[in-house]
Coordinates of C-alpha atoms and ligand atoms in Angstrom, one line a residue:
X288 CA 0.0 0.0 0.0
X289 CA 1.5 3.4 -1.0
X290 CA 4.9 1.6 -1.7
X291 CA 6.4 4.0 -3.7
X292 CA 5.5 6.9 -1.3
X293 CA 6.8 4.7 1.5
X294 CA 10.5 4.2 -0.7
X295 CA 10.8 7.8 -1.1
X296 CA 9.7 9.1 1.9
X297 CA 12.4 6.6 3.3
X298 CA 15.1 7.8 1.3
X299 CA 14.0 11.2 1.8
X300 CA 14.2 11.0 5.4
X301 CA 17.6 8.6 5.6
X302 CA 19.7 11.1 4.7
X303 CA 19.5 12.2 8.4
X304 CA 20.1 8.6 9.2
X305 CA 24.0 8.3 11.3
X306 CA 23.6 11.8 11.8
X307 CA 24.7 12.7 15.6
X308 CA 24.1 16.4 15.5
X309 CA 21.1 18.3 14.5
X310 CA 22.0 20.5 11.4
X311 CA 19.1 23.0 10.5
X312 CA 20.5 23.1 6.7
X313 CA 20.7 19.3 6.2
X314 CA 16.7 18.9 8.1
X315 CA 15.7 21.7 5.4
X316 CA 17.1 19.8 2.6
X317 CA 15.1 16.3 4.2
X318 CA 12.2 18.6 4.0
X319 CA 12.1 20.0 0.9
X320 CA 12.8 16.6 -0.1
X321 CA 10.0 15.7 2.0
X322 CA 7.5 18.3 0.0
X323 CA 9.1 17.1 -3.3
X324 CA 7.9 13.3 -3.1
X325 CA 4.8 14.7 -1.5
X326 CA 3.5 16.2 -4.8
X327 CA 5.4 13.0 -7.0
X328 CA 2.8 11.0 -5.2
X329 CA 0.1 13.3 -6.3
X330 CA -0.6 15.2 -2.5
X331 CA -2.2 18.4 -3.3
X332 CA 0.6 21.4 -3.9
X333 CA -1.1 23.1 -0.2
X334 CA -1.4 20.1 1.9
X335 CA 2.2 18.9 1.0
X336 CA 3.2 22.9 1.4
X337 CA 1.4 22.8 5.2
X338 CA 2.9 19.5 5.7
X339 CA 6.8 20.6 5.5
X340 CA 5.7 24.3 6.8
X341 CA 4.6 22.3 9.8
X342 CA 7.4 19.9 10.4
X343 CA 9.8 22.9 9.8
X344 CA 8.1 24.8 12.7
X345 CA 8.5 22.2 14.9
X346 CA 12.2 21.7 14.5
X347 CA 12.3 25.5 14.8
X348 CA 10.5 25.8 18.2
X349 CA 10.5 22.1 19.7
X350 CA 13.7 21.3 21.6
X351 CA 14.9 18.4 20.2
X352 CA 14.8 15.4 22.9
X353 CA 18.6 14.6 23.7
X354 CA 17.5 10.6 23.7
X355 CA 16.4 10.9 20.0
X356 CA 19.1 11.4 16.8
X357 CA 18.3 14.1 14.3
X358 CA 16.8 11.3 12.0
X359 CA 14.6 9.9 14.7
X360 CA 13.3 13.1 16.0
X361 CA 12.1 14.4 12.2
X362 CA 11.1 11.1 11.7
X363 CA 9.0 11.8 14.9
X364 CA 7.5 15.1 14.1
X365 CA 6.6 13.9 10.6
X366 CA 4.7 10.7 11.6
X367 CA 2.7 13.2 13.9
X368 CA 2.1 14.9 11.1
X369 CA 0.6 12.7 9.1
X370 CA -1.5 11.3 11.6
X371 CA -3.0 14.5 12.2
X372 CA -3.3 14.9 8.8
X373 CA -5.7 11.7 8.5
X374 CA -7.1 11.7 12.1
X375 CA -8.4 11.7 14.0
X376 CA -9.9 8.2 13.2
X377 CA -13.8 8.7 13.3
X378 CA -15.9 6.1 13.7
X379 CA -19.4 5.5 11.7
X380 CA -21.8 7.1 14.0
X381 CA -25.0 4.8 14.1
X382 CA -28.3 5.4 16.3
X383 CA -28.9 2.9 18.8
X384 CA -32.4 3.3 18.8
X385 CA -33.4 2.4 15.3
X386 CA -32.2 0.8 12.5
X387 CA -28.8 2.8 11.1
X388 CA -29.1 3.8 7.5
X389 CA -25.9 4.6 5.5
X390 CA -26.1 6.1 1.9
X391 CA -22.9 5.1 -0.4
X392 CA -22.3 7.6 -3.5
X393 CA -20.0 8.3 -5.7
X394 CA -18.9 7.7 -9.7
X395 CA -19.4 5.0 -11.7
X396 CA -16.4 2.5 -11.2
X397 CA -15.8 3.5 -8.0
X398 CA -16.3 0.6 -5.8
X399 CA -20.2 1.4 -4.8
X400 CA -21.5 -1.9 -4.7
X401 CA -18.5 -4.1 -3.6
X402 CA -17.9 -1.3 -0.6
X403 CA -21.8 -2.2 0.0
X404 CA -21.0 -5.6 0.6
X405 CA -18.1 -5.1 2.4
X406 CA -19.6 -2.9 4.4
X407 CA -22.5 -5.2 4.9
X408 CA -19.8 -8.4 6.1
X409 CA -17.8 -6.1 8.4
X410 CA -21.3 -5.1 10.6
X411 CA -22.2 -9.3 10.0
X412 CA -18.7 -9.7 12.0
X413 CA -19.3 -7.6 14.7
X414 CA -23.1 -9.1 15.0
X415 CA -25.2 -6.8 13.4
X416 CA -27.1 -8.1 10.4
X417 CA -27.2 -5.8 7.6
X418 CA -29.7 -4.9 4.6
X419 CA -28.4 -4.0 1.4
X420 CA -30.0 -1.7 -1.1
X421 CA -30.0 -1.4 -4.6
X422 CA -31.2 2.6 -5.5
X423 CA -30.3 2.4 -9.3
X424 CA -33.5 2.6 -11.3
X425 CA -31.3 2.8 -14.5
X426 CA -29.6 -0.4 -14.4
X427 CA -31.2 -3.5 -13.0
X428 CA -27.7 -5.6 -13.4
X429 CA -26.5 -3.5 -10.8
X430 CA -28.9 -4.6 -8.3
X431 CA -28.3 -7.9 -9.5
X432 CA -24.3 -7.3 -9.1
X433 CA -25.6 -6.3 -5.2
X434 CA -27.8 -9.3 -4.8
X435 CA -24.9 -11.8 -5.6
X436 CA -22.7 -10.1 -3.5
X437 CA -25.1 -9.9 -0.2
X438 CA -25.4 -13.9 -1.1
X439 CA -21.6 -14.2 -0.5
X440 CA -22.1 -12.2 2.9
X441 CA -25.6 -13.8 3.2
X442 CA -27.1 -10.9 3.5
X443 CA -30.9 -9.7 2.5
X444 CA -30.9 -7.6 -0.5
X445 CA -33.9 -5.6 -1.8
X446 CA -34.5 -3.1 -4.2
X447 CA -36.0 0.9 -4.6
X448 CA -39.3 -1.1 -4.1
X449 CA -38.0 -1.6 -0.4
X450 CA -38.7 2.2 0.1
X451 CA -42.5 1.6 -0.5
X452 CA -42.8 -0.2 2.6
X453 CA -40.3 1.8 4.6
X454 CA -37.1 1.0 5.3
X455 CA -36.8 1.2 8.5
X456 CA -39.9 -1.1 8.9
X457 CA -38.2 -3.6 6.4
X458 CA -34.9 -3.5 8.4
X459 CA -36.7 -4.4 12.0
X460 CA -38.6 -7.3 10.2
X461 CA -35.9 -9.0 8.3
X462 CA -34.0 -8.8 11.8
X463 CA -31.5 -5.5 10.7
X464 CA -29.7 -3.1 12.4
X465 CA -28.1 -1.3 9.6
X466 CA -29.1 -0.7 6.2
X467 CA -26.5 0.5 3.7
X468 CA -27.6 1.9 0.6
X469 CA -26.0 1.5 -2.9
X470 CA -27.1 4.0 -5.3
X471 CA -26.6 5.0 -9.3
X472 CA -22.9 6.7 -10.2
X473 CA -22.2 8.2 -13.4
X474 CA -18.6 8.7 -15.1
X475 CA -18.7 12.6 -14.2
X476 CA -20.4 14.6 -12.1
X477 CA -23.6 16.2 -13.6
X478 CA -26.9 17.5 -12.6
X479 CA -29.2 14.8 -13.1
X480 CA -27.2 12.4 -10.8
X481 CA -27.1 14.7 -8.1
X482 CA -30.8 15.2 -8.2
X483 CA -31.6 11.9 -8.2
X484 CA -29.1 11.3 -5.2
X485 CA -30.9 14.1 -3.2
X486 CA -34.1 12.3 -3.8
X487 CA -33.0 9.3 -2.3
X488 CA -31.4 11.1 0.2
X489 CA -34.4 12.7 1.2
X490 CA -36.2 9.2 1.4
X491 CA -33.8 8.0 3.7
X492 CA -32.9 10.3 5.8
X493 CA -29.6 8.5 6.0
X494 CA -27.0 8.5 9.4
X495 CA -23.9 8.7 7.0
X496 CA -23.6 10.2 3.9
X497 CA -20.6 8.4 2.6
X498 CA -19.1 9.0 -0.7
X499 CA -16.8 6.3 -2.4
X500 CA -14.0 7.1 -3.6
X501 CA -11.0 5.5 -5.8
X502 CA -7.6 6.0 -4.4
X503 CA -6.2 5.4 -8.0
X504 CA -7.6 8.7 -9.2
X505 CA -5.4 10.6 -7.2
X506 CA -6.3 14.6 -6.2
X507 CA -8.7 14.5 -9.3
X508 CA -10.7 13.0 -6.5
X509 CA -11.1 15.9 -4.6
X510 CA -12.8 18.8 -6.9
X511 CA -15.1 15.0 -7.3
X512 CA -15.6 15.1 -3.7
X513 CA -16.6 18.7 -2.8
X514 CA -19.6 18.2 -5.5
X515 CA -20.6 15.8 -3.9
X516 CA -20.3 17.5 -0.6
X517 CA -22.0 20.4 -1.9
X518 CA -25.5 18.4 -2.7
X519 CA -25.4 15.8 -0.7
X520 CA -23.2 17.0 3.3
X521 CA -20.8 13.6 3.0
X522 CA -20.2 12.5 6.6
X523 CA -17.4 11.0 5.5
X524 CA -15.3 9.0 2.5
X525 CA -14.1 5.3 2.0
X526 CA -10.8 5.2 -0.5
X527 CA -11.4 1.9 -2.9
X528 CA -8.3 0.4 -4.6
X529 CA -5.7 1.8 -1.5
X530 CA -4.3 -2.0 -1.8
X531 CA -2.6 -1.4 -5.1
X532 CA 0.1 1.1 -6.5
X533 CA -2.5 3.8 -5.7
X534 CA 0.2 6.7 -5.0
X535 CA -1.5 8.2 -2.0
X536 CA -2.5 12.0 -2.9
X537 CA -6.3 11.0 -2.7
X538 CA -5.5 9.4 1.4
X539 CA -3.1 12.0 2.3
X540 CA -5.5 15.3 0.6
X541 CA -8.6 14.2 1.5
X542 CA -9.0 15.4 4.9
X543 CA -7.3 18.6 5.0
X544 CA -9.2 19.8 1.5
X545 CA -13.0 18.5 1.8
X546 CA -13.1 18.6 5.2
X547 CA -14.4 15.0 5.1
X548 CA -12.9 12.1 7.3
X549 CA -11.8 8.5 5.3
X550 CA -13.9 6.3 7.2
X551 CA -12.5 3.3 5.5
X552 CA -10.1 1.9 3.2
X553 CA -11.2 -0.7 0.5
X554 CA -8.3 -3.0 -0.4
X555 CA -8.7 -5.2 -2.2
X556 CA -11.7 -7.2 -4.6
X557 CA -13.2 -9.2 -1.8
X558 CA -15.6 -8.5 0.2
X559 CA -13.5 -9.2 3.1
X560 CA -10.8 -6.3 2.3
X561 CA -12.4 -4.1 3.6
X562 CA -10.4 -2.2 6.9
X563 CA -11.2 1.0 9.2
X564 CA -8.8 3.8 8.9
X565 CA -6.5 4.2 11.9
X566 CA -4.2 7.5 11.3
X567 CA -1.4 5.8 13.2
X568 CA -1.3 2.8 11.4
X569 CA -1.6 4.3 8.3
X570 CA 0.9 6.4 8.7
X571 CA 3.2 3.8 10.4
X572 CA 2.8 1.9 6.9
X573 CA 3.7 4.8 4.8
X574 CA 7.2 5.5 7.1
X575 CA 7.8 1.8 7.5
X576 CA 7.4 1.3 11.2
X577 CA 6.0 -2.0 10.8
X578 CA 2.4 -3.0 10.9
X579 CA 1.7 -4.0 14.7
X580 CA -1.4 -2.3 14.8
X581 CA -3.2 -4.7 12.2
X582 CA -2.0 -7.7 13.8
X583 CA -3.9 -6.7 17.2
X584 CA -6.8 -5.5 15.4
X585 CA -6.9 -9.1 13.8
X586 CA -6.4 -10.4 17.4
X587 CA -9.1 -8.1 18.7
X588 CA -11.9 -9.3 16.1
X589 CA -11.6 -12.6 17.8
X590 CA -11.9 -11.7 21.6
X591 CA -14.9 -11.6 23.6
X592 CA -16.6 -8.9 25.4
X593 CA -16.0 -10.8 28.5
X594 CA -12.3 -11.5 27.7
X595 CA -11.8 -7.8 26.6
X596 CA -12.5 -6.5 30.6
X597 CA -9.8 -8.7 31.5
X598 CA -7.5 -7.9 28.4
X599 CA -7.9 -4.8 29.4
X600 CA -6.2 -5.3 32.6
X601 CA -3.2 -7.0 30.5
X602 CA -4.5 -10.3 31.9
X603 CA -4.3 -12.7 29.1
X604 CA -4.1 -16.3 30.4
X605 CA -3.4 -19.9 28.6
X606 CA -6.9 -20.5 28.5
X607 CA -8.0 -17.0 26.9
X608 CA -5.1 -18.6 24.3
X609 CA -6.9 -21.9 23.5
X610 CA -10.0 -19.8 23.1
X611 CA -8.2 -18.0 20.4
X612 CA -7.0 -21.2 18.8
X613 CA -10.4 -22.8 18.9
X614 CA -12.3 -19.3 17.6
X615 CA -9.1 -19.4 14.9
X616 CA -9.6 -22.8 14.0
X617 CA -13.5 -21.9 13.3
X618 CA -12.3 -19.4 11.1
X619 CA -10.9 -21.1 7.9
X620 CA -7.4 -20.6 6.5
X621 CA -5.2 -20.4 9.3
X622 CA -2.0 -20.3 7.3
X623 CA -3.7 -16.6 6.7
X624 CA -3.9 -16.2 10.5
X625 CA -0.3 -17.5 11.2
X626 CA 1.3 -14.5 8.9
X627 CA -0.2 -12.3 11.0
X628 CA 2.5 -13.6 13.7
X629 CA 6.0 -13.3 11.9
X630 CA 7.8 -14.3 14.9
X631 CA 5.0 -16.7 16.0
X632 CA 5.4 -18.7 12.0
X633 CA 9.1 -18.6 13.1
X634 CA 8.6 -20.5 16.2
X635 CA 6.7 -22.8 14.5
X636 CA 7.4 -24.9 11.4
X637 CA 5.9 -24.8 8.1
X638 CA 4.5 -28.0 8.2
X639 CA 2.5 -27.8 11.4
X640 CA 0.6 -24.6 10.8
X641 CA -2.1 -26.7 9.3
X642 CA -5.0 -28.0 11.3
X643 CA -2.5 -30.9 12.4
X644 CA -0.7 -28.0 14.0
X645 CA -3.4 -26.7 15.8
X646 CA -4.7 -29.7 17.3
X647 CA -1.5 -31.0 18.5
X648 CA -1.3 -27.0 20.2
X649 CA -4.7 -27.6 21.8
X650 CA -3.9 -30.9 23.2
X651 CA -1.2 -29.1 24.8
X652 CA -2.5 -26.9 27.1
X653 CA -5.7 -29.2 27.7
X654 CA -3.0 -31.4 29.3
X655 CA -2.5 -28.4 31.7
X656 CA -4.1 -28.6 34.8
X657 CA -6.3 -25.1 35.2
X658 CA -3.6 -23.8 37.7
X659 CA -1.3 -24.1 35.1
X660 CA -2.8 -22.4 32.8
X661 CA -4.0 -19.5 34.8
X662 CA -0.6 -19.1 36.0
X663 CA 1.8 -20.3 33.1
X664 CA 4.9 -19.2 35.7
X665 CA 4.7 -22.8 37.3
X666 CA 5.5 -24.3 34.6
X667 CA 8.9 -25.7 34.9
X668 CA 10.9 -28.9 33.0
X669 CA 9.3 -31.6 34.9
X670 CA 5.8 -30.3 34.4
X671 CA 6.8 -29.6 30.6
X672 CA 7.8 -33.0 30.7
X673 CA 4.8 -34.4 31.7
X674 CA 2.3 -32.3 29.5
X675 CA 4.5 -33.5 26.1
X676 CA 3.6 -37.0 27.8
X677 CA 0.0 -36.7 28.6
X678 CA -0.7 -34.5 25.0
X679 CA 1.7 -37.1 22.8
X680 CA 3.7 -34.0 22.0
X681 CA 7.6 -33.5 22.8
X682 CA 8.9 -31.0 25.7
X683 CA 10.5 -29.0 22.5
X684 CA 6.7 -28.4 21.2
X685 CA 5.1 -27.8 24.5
X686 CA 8.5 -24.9 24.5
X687 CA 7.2 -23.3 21.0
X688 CA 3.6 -23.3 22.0
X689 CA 4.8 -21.1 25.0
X690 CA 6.6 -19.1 23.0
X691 CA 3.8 -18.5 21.1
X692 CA 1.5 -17.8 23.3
X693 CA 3.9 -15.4 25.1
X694 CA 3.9 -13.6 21.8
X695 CA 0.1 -13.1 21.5
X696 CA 0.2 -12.1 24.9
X697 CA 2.8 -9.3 23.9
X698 CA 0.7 -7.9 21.4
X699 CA -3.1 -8.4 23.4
X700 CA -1.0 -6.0 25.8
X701 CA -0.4 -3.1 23.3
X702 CA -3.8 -3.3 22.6
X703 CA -5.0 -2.7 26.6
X704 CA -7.6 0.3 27.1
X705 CA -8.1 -0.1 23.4
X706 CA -12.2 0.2 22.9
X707 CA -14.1 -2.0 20.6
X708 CA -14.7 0.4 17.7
X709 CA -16.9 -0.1 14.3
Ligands
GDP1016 P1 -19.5 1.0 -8.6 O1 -19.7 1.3 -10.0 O2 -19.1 2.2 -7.8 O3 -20.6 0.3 -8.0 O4 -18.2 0.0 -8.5 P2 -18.1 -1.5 -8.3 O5 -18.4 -1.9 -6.9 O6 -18.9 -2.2 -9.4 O7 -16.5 -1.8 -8.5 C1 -15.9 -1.4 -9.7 C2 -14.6 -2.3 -9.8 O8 -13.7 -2.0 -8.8 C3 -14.9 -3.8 -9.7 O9 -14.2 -4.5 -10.6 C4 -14.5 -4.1 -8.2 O10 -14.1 -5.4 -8.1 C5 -13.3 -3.1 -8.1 N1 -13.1 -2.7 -6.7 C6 -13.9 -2.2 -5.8 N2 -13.3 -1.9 -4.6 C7 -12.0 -2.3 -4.8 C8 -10.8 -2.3 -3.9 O11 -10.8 -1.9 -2.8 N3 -9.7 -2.9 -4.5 C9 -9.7 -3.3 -5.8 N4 -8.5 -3.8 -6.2 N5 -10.7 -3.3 -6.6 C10 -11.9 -2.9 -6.1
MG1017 MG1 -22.5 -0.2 -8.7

């Protein structure tokens, strides 16, 4: 994602790297380096402008911190940067009440109708059944296109006729919290589209206004956006296609010049790539801090509410683990699952991430007595020793599983006083 803003942004800021004095020139040269690979990946000319004119204040007027080189402490004040620039992170705002209605826009091509489904798949996760919506009167293979999509998310689908009854009424019956509306896109913005929109908007009365957006287009997106915004008051945008060699101008722009949040990023063609925005994360990916934050979402998709209290507390026990496994193993590919652990695929072999794998790893600790498992501390070589026996495993795998776990545990801790979000 963003890979070549990533590389440049990299070589832009490693000429500070081995640096062991803070030279004003040499951080003006990073930054107007900075600004230069800013517009090369298509950032507006006054958001990439702002960007360096804030960095450069900083380094003017912020002490630098004595524990930090001169490449860590720009790098510092530029990730900061672009996390405010995309945060902060806002959430869908949904009535709790009623049924939540959310209205997708946006041009043809876009990603309307997959980012329906998605969207529709990402609420069926969390436990909230969705409706899907087909508002295009035009062309009836796009509701089709929607209907065969809510099928893979088995999800209800209905058409503009739902409106006759009331949607609101529909959602309660068919058993539906949300309802996310697909509608009509053109090629260009014109005047018939947006009256039609407003219509249905009208109808609906929607909670989020959400336009969709294709991060390949770059900053053309934006003059896009603000029509829209115009008619319709978006709540908020979801960037399609971020997966790719989109360049990142649309992500980084968006904010600062519509005014509008990026709710979501679509990336990918399934319906499961669909992922929230997190500023940090984001812009960890883009400077190449590594992607920790993904890995515990992943982990947190799969807790309970009533593990989360104690997560919370950094409590994260041996039996919270084979709860993990079991909910992982319910969950299909694991080999999927496994990448999400670099260090964890490390510590275990190729050949025993399969369901083989797993079940030898839950025999393991259901050879544990409770205690054991509550309190993994007590467990020393002889009592190693005897769980290999009893599970039919050796004391070298019972070792790896520990290592594991330890692992998860690591990253269930950054994740502590970290709220469930949509
Ligand atoms: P609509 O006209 O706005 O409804 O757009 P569609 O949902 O029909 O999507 C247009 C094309 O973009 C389809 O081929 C989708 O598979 C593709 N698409 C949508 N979202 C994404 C995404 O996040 N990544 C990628 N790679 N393709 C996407
Ligand atoms: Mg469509």
């Amino acid at each position: 994602m963003f890979a070549r803003l990533a590389e440049r942004l990299g070589e832009a800021l490693g000429r500070l790297r081995g640096r062991g004095r803070f030279d004003p020139q040499e951080v003006e040269e990073c930054l107007r380096q900075i600004r230069l690979v800013l517009l090369e990946a298509d950032v507006h000319f006054r958001v990439a402008r702002d960007f360096v004119e804030r960095v450069r204040e900083r380094a003017s007027r912020e002490e630098s911190l004595s524990s930090l080189t001169p490449y860590q402490q720009v790098l510092r004040w530029v990730y900061e940067e672009l996390v405010a620039l995309l945060g902060p992170e806002e959430p869908l705002r949904l009535p709790g009440n009623r049924p939540g209605i959310i209205f997708l826009c946006g041009l043809q091509g876009a990603g309307k109708t997959t980012t329906a489904a998605k969207l529709g798949l990402h609420f069926a996760r969390r436990g909230q059944k969705a409706l899907l919506l087909a508002l295009d009167r035009r062309r009836p293979a796009a509701g089709e296109q929607l209907a065969v999509l809510a099928g893979k998310a088995g999800l209800p689908c209905r058409g503009f006729e739902a409106l006759e009854e009331g949607v609101a009424e529909l959602a309660r019956r068919l058993g539906c919290g949300v309802v996310i509306a697909d509608t009509a896109g053109r090629w260009q913005v014109d005047r018939e589209l947006m009256e039609e929109l407003v219509v249905w908007k009208e109808k609906l009365r929607p909670d989020e206004m959400l336009l969709v957006v294709d991060a390949m287009t770059g900053q053309q997106a934006l003059p896009v956006a603000m029509e829209f915004h115009r008619h319709l008051q978006l709540t908020g945008a979801i960037l399609t296609k971020a997966e790719g060699d989109a360049r990142g101008g649309a992500a980084l722009s968006f904010r600062a010049v519509t005014g509008c949040p990026i709710k979501f990023l679509g990336v990918g063609e399934k319906i499961e790539d669909l992922e929230p925005l997190r500023p940090e994360r984001l812009a960890r990916r883009i400077l190449g801090m590594g992607d920790v934050e993904g890995v515990v979402e992943k982990v947190q998709e799969v807790v309970r509410p009533e593990e989360a209290a104690r997560l919370a507390r950094g409590q994260f026990t041996l039996e919270d683990f084979r709860d993990q496994l079991r909910r992982f193993q319910n969950m299909g590919p694991l080999g999927e699952l496994f990448q999400l652990f670099p260090r964890w695929r490390k510590a275990v072999p190729a050949g025993e991430l399969g369901e083989k794998g797993m079940q030898r790893a839950l025999a393991i600790i259901d050879s544990m007595t409770p205690e054991e498992r509550r309190n993994p501390g007590l467990l020393n070589a002889s009592r190693r020793r005897r769980i290999a026996r009893g599970s039919g495993t050796s004391v070298e795998e019972v070792n790896r599983l520990l290592r594991a776990y330890e692992e998860v545990q690591r990253l269930v801790k950054t994740m502590r006083g970290k709220g469930r979000r949509w």
